[in-house]
Tab-separated table of C-alpha atoms in Angstrom:
chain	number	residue	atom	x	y	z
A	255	UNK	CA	46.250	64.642	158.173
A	256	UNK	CA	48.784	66.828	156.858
A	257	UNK	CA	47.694	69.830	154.269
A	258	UNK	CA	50.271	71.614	151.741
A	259	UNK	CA	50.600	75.290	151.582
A	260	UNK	CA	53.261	77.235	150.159
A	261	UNK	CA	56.375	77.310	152.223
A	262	UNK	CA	54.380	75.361	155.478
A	263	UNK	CA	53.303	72.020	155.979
A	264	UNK	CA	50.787	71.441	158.770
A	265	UNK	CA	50.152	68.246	160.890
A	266	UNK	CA	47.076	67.862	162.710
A	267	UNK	CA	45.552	65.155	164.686
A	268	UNK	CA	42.416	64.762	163.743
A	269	UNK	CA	41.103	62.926	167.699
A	270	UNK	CA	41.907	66.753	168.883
A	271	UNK	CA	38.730	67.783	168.088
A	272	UNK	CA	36.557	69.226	165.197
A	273	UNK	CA	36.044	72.703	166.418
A	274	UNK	CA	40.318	73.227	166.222
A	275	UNK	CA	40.511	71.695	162.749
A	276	UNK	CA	37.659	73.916	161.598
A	277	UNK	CA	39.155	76.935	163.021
A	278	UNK	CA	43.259	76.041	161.727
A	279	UNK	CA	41.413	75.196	158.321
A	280	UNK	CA	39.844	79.069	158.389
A	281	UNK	CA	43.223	80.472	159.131
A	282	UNK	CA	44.842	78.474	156.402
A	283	UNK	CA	42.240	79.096	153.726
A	284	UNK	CA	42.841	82.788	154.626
A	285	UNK	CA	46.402	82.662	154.593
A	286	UNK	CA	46.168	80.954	151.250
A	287	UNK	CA	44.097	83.547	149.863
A	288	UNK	CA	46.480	86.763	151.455
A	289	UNK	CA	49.091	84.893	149.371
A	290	UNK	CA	47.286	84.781	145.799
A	291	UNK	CA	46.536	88.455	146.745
A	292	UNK	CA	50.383	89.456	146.992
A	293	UNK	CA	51.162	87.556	143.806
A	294	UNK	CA	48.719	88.837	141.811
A	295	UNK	CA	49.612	92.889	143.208
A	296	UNK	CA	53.423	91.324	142.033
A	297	UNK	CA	52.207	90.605	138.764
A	298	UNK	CA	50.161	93.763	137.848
A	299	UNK	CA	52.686	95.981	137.655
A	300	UNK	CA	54.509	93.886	134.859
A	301	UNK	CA	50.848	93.994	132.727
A	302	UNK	CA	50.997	97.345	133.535
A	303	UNK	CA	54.078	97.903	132.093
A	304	UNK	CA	53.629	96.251	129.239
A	305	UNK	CA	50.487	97.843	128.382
A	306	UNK	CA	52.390	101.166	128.562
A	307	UNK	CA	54.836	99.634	126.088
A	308	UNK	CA	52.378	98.820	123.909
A	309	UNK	CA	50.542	102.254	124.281
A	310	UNK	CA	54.117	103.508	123.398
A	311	UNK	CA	54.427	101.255	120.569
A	312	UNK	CA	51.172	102.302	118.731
A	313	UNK	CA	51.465	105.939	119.479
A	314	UNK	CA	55.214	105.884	118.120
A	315	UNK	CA	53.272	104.039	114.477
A	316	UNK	CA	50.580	107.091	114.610
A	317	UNK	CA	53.339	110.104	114.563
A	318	UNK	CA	55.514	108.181	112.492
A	319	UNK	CA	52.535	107.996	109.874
A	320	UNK	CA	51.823	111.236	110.777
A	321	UNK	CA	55.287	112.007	109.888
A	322	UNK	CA	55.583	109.895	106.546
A	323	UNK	CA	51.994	112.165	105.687
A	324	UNK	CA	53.239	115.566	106.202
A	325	UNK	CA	56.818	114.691	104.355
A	326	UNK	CA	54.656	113.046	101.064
A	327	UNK	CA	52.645	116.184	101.335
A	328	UNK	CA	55.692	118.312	101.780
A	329	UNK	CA	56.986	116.081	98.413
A	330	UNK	CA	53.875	116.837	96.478
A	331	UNK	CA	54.430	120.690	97.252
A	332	UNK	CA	57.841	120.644	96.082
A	333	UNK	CA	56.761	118.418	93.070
A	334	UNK	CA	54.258	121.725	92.506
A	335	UNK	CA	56.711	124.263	92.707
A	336	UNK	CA	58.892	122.378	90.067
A	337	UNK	CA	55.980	122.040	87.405
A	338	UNK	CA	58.121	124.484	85.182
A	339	UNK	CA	55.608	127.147	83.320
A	340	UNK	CA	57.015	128.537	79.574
A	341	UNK	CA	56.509	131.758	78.021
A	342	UNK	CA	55.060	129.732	75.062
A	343	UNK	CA	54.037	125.805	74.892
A	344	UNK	CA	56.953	123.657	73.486
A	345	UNK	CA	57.403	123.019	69.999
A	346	UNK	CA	55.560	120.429	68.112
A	347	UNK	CA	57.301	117.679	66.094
A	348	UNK	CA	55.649	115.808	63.149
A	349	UNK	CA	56.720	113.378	60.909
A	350	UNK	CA	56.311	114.849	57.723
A	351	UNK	CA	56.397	118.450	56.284
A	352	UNK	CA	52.875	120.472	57.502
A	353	UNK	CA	51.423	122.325	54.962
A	354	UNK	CA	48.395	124.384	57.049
A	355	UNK	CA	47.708	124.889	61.280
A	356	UNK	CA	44.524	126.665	62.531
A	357	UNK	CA	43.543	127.474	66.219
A	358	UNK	CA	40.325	126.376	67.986
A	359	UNK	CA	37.784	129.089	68.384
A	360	UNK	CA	37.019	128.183	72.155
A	361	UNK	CA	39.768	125.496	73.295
A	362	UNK	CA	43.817	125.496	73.215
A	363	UNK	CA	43.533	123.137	70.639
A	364	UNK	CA	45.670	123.256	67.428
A	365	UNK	CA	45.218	121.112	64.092
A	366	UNK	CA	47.967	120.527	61.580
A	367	UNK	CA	47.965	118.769	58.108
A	368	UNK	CA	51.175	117.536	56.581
A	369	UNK	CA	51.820	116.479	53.000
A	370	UNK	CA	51.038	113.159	54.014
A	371	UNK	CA	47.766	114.117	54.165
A	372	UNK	CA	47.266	113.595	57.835
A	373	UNK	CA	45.990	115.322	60.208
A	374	UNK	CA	46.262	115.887	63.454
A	375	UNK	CA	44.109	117.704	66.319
A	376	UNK	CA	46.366	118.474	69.245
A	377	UNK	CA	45.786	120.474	72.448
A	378	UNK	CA	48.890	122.895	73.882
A	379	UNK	CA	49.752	124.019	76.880
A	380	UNK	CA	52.888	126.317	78.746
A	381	UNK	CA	53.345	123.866	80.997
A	382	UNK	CA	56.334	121.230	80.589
A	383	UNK	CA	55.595	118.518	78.191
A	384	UNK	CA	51.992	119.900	78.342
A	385	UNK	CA	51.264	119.233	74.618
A	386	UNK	CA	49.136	115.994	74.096
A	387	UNK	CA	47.640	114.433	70.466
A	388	UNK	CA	43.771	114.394	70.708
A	389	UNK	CA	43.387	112.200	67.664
A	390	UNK	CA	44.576	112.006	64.155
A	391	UNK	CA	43.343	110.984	60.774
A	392	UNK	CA	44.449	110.037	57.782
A	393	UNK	CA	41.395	110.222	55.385
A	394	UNK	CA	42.904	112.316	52.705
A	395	UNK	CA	45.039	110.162	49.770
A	396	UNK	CA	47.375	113.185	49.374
A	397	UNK	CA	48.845	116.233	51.250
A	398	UNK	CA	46.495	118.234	53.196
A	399	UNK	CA	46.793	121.875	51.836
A	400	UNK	CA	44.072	123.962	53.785
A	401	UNK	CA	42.158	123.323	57.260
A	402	UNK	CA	39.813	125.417	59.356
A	403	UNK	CA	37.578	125.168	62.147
A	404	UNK	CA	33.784	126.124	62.211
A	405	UNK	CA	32.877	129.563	63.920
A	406	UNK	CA	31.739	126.921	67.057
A	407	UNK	CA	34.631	124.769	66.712
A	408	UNK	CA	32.592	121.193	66.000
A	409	UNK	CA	33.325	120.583	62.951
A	410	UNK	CA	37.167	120.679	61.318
A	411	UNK	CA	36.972	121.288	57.309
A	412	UNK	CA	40.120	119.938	55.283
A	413	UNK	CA	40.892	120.175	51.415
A	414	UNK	CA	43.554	118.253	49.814
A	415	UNK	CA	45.901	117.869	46.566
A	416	UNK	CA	43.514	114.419	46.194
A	417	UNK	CA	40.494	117.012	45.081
A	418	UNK	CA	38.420	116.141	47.890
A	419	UNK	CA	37.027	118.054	50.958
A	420	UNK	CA	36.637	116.797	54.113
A	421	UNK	CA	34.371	117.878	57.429
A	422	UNK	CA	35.286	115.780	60.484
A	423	UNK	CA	33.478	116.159	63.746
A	424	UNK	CA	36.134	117.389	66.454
A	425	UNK	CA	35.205	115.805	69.517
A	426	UNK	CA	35.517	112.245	68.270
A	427	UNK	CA	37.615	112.817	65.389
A	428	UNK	CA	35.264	111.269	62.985
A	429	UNK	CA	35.076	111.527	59.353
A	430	UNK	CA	30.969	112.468	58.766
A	431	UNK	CA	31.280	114.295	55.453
A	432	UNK	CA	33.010	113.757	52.632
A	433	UNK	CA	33.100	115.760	48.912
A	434	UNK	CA	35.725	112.930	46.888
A	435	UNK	CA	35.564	115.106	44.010
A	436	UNK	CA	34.977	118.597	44.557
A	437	UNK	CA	37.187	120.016	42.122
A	438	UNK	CA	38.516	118.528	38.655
A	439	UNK	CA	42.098	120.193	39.891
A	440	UNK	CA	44.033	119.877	43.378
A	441	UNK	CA	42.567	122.149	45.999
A	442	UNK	CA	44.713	124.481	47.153
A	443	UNK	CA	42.383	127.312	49.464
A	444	UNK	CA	39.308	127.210	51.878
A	445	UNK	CA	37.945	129.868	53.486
A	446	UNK	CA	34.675	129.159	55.592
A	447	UNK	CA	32.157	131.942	55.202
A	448	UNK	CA	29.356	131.340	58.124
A	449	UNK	CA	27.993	127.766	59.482
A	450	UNK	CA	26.507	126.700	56.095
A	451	UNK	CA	28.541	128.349	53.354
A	452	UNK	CA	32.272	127.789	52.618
A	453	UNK	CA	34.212	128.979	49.281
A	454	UNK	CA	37.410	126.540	47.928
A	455	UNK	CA	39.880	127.345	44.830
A	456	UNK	CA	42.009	124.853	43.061
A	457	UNK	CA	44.960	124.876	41.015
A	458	UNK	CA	43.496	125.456	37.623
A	459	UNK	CA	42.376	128.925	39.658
A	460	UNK	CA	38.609	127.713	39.796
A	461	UNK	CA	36.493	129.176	42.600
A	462	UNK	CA	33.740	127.339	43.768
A	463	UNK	CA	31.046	128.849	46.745
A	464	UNK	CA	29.086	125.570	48.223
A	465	UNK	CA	26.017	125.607	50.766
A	466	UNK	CA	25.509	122.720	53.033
A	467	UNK	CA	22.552	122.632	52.901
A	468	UNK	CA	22.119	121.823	49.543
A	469	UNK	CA	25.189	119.723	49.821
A	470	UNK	CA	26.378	121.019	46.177
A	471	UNK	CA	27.947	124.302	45.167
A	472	UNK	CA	25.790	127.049	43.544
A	473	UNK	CA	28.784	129.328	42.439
A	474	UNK	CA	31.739	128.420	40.091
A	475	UNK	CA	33.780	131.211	38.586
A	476	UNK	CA	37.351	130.888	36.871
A	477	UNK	CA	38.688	134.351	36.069
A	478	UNK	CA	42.229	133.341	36.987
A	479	UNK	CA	44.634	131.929	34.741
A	480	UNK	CA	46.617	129.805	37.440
A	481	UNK	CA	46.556	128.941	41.157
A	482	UNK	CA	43.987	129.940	43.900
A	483	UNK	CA	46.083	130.690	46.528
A	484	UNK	CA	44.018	132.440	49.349
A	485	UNK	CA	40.358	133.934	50.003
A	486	UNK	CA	39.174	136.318	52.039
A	487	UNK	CA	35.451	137.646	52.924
A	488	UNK	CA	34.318	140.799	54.106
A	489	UNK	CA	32.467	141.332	57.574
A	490	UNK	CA	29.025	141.476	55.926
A	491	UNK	CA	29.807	138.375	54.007
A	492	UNK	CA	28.868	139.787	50.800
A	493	UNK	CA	31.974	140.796	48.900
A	494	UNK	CA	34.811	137.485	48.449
A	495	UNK	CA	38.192	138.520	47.718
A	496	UNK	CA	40.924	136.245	45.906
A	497	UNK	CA	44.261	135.813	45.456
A	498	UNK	CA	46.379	134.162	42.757
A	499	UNK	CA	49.624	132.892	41.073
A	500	UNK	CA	49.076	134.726	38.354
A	501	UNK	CA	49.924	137.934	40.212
A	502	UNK	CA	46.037	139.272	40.433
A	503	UNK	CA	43.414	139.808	42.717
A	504	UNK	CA	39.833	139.246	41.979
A	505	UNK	CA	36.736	140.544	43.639
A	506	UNK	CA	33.310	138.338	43.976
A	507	UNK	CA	29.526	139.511	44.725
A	508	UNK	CA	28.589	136.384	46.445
A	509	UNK	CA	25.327	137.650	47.364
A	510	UNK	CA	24.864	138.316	43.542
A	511	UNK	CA	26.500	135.494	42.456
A	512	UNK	CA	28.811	137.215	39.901
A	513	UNK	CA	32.064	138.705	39.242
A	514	UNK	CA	32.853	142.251	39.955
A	515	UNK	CA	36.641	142.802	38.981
A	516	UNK	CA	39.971	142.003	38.246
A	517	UNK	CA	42.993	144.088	39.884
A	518	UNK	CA	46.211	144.866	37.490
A	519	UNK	CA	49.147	142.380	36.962
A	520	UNK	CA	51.773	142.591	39.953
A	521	UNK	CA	54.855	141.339	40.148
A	522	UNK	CA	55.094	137.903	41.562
A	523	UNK	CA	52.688	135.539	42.527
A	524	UNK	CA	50.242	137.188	44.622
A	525	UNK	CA	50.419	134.897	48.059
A	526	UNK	CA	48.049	136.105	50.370
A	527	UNK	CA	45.488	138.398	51.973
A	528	UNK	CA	44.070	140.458	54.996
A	529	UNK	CA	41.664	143.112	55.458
A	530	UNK	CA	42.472	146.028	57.650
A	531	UNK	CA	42.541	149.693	58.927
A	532	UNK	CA	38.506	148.854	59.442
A	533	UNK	CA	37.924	147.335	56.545
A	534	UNK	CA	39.081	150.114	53.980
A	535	UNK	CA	42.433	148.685	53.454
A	536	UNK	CA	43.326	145.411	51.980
A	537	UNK	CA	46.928	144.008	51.882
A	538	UNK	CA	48.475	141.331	49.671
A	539	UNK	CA	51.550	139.928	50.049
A	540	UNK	CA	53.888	138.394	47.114
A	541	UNK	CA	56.828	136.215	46.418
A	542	UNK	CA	59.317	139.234	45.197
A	543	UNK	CA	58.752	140.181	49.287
A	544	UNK	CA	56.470	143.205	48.030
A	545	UNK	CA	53.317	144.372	50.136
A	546	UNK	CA	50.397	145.939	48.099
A	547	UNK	CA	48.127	147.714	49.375
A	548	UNK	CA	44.648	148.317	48.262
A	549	UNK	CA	41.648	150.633	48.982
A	550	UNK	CA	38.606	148.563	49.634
A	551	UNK	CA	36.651	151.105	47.037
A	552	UNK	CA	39.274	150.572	44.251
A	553	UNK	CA	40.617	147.221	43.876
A	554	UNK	CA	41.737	147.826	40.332
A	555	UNK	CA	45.585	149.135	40.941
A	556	UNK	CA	47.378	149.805	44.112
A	557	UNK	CA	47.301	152.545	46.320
A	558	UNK	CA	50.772	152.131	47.351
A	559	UNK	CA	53.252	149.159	48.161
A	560	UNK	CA	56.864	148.864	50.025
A	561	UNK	CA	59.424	146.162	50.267
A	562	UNK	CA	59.766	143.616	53.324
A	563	UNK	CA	62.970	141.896	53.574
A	564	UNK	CA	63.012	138.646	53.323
A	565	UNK	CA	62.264	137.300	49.708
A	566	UNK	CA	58.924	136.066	48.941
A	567	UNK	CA	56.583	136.507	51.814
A	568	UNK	CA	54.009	133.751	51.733
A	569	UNK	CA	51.743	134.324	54.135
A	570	UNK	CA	50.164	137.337	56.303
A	571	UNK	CA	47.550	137.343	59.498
A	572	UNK	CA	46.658	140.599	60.971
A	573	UNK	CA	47.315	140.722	64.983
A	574	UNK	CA	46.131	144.178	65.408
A	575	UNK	CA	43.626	147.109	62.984
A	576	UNK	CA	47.374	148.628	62.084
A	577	UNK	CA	50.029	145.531	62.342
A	578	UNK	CA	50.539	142.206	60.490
A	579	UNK	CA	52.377	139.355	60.827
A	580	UNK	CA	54.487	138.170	57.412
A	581	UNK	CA	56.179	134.791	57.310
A	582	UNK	CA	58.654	134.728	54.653
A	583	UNK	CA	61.153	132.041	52.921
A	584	UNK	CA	64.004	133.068	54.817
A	585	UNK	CA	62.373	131.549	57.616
A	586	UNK	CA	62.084	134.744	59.507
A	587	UNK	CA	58.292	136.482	60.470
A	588	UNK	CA	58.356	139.797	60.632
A	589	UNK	CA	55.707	141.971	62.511
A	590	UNK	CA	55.116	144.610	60.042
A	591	UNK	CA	52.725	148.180	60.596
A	592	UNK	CA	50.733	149.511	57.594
A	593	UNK	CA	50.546	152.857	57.180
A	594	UNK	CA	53.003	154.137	58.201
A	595	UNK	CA	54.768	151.219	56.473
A	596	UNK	CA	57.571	150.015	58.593
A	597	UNK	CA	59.333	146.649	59.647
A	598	UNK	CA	58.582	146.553	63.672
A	599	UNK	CA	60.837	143.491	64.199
A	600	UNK	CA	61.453	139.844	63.986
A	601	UNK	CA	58.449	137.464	66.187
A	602	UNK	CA	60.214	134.459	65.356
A	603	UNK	CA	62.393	132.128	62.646
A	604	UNK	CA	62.624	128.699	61.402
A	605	UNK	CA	65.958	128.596	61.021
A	606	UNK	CA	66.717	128.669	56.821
A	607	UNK	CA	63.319	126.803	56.188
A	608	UNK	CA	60.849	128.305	54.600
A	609	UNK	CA	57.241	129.144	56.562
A	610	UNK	CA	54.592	127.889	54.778
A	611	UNK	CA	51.560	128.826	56.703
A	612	UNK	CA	51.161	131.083	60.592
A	613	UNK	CA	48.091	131.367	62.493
A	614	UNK	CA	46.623	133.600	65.242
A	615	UNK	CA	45.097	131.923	68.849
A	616	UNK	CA	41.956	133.046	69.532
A	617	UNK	CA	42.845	135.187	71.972
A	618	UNK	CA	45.674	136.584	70.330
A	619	UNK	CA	48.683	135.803	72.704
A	620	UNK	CA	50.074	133.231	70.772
A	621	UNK	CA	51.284	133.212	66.982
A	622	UNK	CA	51.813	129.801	65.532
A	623	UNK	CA	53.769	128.764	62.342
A	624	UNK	CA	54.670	125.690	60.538
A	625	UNK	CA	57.755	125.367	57.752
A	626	UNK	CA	59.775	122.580	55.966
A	627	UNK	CA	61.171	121.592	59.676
A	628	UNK	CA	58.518	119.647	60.107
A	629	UNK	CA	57.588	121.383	63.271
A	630	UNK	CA	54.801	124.103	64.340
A	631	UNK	CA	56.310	126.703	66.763
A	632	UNK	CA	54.679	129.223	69.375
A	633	UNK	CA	55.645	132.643	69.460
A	634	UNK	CA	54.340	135.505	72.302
A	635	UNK	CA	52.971	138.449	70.521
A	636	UNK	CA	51.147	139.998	73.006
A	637	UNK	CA	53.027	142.460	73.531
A	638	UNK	CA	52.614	143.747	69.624
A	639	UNK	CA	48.770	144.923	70.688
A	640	UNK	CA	50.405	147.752	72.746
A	641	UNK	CA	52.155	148.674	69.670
A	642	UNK	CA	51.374	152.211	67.895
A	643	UNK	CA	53.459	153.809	65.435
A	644	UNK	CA	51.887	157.265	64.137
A	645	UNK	CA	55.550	158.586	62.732
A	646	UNK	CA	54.940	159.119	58.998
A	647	UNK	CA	58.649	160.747	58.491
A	648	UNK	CA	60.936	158.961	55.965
A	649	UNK	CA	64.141	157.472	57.760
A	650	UNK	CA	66.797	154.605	56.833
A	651	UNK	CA	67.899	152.674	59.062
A	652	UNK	CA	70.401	149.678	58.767
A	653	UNK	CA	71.395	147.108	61.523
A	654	UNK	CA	70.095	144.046	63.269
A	655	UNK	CA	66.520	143.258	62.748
A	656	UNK	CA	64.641	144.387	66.552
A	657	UNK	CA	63.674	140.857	68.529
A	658	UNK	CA	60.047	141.214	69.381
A	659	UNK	CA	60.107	138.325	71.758
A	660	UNK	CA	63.062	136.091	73.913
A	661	UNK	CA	62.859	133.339	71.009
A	662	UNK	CA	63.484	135.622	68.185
A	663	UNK	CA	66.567	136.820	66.776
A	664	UNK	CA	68.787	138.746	68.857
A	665	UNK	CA	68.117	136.770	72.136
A	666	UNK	CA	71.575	136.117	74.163
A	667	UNK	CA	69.729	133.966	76.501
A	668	UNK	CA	68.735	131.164	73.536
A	669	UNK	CA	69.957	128.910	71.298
A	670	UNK	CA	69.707	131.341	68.674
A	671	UNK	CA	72.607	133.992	70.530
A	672	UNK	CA	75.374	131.040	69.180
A	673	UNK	CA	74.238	131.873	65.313
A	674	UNK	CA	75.067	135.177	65.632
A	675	UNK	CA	78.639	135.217	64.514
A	676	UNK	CA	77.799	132.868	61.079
A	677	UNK	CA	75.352	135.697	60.699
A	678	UNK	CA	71.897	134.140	60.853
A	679	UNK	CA	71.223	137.022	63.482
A	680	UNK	CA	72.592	139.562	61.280
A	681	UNK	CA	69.456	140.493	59.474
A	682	UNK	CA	69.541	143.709	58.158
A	683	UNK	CA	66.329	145.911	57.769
A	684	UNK	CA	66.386	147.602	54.297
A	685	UNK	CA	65.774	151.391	53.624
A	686	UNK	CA	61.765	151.380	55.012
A	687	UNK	CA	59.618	153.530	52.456
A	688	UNK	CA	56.559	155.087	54.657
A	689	UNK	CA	53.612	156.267	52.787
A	690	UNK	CA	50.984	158.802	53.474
A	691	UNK	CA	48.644	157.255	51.224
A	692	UNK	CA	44.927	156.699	52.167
């Protein structure tokens, strides 16, 4: 019988006996196993070895995930860094001419209507292309004239050239009241007096006081003889001041429901108002680029007045007890102190466009205006709350008009520093009258 095994072949004679076949079949079957033995020990360390490569393999995948993590993170850091903050947010573009802005009480949210009649609700931001359109609307037939924003900022009120008013809830942007026709004549001022009265005057210089609650108005009065053009109220919502294109002011006893007064004729239309120093001054601004002053006990003639230059100023918003802020045709605002009367400087310009309308943020860091550019610009006037000027002394002074911020005139830094040789920067303060008058 012959039996194979690796590398040896084996006769054996099977007559020789059983007990030497059993005990050559033991040594080969141990042999045979000694051999699988060694070739399996030859074979491990190959497994082995490629079970380290593997080991490699996947470790090498973890750092270089590992990597690929920290360098996206590193990324997203660097993408932080270059988020580019402004001094002010970026200027907004519309598509037609806007008539009237107002801030949110609470939120950085600005609305704007346009002579479209649109409007739009808008929320701002310094950071880079931070400005984003909330909603619009585009209930009004004609242009938008005057907006404002409830003392909780839910509710938007509009007026319009189309003689209608307009209350829109702010969160969805929804049209839930509307007054089609408020006024016989297109309504050209608002001015909302607590969370249930509001006061409107038209072109025809009609004055109307309405309650919501009643959902009508309970005072009319027409003492003017043309335009409405602003209204003011005093802190204990009692007394209603107006101004007018006819060049007067008039004074209203809302409380009483009656008319108290008439001031003199001034030159000009008479543009707009703002109570200050307290409440015992009142200033009124006109389109010869005059201020008037007023005291709040004698509303009949002027206490004193001074020239801003500029030509007509057509709009005013106090920043401070002392200071205002006058937007003027030229295109130019001005901050301007009252008493001592005196030209502080130059906030800001539309460059030869008239300003039809600037508003204060709620906090009073920003100063927004809108003119015939058919954009609404920021401007950074906090610095102008630091501002005190006490000196009552008479001086003249002629030269460049004093940049109150790095977007205003003067700037070398801006766009503005290449006007200055056609002049644009040139503006010249004019001889600055300064009044001890109480």
């Amino acid at each position: 019988m012959i039996f194979p095994f690796p590398e040896i072949t084996f006769s054996v004679d099977l007559n020789d006996g059983s007990d030497i076949f059993e005990n050559r079949a033991a040594l080969w079957e141990s042999d045979w196993l000694h051999a699988e033995k060694i070739s399996k020990r030859r074979l491990r360390p190959e497994s082995g070895l490629r079970e380290g490569q593997n080991m490699q393999e996947s470790s090498s995948v973890c750092e270089a995930g590992q990597e690929a993590a920290l360098a996206n993170e590193d990324h997203s850091g660097e993408e932080v860094k270059e988020a580019r903050v402004r001094e002010t947010p970026e200027d907004i573009t519309f598509d037609a001419i806007v008539n009237t802005i107002a801030f949110h009480p609470t939120q950085d949210v600005i609305a704007a209507g346009d002579v479209d009649g649109d409007v739009y609700v808008i929320s701002y931001s310094c950071e880079e292309s931070g400005n984003q359109e909330l909603w619009s609307s585009g209930h009004h037939l004609k242009s938008c004239r005057q907006l404002a924003f409830t003392s909780t900022g839910q509710e938007l009120f509009t007026v319009s050239k189309d003689k209608s008013i307009h209350i829109l809830n702010v969160e969805r942007g929804k049209l839930v009241t509307k007054i089609p026709k408020a006024h016989s004549a297109a309504i050209n001022s608002l001015k909302l007096i607590d969370e249930n009265l509001f006061a409107t005057g038209d072109d025809d210089g009609l004055l109307k006081v309405w309650d919501l609650r009643k959902e009508t108005s309970f005072m009319e009065m027409k003492n003017h003889d043309d335009y409405i053009s602003d209204i003011e109220i005093d802190r204990n919502k009692k007394i209603l001041l107006t101004t007018s294109g006819d060049g007067t002011m008039c004074v209203f006893n809302i409380k009483r429901r009656r008319f108290d007064l008439q001031s003199e004729f001034q030159d000009g239309d008479l543009t707009s108002l703002a109570v200050m120093k307290r409440g015992s001054k009142v200033v009124c601004s006109s389109t010869e680029g005059m201020i008037y002053l007023f005291n709040w006990d004698g509303f009949g003639a002027t206490s004193d007045r001074f020239l801003v230059p500029g030509e007509s100023i057509d709009c005013v918003v106090p920043i401070t007890d002392s200071i205002v802020c006058a937007a003027s045709m030229d295109g130019v605002i001005r901050a301007v102190n009252i008493l001592p009367n005196r030209v502080i400087g130059s906030v800001g310009q539309h460059i030869g466009e008239p300003v039809e309308q600037i508003a204060k943020s709620r906090e009073g860091r920003f100063l927004a205006s809108c003119a015939h550019d058919q954009k609404v610009k920021f401007w950074d006037i906090s610095d102008l709350h630091g501002v005190v000027i006490d000196d009552y002394r008479r001086r003249k002074k002629r030269g460049k008009l004093k940049s109150l911020s790095r977007k205003a005139f003067g700037c070398g830094s801006d766009f503005f520093a290449d006007l200055k040789e056609g002049g644009e920067g040139a503006e010249e303060e004019g001889e600055e009258k300064d009044s001890e008058s109480d």
